[in-house]
Tab-separated table of C-alpha atoms in Angstrom:
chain	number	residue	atom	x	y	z
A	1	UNK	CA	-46.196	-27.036	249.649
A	2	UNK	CA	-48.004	-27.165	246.505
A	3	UNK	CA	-45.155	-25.545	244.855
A	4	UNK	CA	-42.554	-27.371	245.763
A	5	UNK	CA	-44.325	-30.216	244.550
A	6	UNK	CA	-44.613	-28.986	241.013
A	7	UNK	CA	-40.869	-27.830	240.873
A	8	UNK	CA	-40.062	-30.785	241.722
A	9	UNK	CA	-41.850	-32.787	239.145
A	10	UNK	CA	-40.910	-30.089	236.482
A	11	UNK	CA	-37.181	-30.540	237.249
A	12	UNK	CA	-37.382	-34.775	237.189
A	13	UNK	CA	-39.383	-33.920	233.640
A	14	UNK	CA	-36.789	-31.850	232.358
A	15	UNK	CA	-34.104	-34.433	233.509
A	16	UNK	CA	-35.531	-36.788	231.273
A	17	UNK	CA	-33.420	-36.260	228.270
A	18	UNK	CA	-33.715	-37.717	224.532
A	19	UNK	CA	-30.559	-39.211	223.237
A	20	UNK	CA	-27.458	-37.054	221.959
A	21	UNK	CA	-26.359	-37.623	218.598
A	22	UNK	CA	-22.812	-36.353	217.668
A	23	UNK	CA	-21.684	-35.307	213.996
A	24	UNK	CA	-18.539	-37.472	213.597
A	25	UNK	CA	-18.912	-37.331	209.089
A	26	UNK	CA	-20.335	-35.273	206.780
A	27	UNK	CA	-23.849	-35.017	208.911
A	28	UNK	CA	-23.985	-39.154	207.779
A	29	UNK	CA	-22.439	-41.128	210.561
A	30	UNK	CA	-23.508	-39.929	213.870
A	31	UNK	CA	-21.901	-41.384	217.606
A	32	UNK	CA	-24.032	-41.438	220.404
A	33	UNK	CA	-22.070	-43.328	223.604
A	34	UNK	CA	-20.260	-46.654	222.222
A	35	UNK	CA	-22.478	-46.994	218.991
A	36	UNK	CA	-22.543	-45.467	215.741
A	37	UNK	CA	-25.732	-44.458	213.601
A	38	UNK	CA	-26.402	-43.675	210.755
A	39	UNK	CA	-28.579	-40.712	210.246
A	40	UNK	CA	-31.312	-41.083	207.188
A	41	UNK	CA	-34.558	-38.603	206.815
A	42	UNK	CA	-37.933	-40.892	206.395
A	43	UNK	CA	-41.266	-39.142	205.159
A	44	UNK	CA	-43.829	-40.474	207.669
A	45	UNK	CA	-47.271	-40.906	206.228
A	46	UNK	CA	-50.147	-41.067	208.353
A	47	UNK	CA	-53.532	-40.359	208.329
A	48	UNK	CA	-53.705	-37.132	210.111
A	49	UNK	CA	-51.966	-34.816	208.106
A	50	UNK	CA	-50.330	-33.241	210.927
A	51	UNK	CA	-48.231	-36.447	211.930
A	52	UNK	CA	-47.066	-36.916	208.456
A	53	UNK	CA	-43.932	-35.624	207.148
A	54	UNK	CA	-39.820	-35.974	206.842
A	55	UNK	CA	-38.222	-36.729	210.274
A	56	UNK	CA	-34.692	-37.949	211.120
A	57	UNK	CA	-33.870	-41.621	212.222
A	58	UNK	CA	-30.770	-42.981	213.499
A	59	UNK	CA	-30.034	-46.389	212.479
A	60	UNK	CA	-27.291	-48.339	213.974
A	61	UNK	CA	-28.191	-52.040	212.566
A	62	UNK	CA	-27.307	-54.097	209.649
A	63	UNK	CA	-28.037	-56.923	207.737
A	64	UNK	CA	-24.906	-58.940	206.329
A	65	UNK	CA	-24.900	-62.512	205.106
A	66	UNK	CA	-28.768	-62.819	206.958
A	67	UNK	CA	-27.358	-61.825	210.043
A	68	UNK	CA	-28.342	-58.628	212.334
A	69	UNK	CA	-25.086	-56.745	212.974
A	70	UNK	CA	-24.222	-53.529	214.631
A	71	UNK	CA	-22.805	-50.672	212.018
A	72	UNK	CA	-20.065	-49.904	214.383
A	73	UNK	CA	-18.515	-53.675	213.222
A	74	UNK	CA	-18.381	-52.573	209.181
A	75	UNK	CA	-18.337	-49.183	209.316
A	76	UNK	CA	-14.634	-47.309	208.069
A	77	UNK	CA	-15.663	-43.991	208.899
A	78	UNK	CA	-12.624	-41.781	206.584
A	79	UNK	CA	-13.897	-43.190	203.555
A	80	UNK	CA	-17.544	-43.673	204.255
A	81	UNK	CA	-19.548	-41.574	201.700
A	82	UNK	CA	-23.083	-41.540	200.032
A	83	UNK	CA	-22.700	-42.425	196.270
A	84	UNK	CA	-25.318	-42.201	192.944
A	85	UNK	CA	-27.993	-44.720	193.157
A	86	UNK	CA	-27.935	-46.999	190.231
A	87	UNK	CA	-30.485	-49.606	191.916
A	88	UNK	CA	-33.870	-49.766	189.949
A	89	UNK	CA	-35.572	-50.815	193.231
A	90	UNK	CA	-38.015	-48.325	193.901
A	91	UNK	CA	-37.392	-48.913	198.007
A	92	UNK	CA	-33.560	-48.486	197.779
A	93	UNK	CA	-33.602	-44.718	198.955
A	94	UNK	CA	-29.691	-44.080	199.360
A	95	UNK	CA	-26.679	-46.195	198.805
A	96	UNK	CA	-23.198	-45.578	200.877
A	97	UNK	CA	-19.976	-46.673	200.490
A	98	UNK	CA	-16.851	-46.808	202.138
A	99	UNK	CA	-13.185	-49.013	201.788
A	100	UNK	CA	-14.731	-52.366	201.647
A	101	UNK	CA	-18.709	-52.052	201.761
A	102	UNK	CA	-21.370	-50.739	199.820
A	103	UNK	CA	-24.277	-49.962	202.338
A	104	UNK	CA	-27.800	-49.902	200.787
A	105	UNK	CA	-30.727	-48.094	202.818
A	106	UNK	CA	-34.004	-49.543	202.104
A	107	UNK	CA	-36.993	-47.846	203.025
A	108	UNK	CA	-39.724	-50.547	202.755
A	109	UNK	CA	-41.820	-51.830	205.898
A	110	UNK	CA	-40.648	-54.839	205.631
A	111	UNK	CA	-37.502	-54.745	205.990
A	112	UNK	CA	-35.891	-55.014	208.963
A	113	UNK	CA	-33.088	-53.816	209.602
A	114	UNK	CA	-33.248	-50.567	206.575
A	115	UNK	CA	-29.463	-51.146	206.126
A	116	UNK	CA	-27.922	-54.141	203.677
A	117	UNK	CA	-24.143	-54.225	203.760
A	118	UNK	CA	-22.479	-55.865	200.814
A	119	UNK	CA	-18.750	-56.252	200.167
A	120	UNK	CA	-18.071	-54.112	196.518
């Protein structure tokens, strides 16, 4: 009895699944259901050494014209590609661009959402 208990608690565990992320460009624009993300690696710092370092994030908000947007709305995926930062911001990490937008990934706390679209 006490096995069957614990087989069945290991299979609802192992049920429990963590998103799925598909490649749909260059490793950069990720689809996961109905949504699309874009995929940036963040250094973590924290105070146990152990917790800190680079880990992958999928973001699928904007901000355009001071309004919280999904990336799916903007996004042309053909012609979406990572391009040289010129910013002299030190928080501007990466900056994207595709047929119509520029996308600028900002990596500062306080920003919220880490993606500024702005038509070029």
């Amino acid at each position: 009895m006490k096995n069957i208990w614990l087989i069945s608690l290991l299979a609802l565990i192992s049920c429990n699944k963590e998103p799925r992320y598909i490649n749909i460009k260059d490793e950069l624009i990720y689809k996961n259901k109905n949504d699309l993300f874009l995929k940036h690696t963040i250094i973590l710092i924290s105070r146990n050494p152990k917790d800190s370092g680079k880990v992958n994030r999928f973001f699928d908000r904007v901000l355009y014209k001071d309004k919280v947007l999904a990336l799916k709305d903007f996004i042309d995926v053909k012609t979406f590609h990572e391009v040289k930062n010129n910013y002299k911001d030190r928080f501007i990490e990466s900056v994207y661009e595709d047929s119509k937008y520029q996308y600028i990934f900002r990596d500062h706390p306080a920003s919220s959402p880490n993606i500024l679209i702005q038509e070029k």
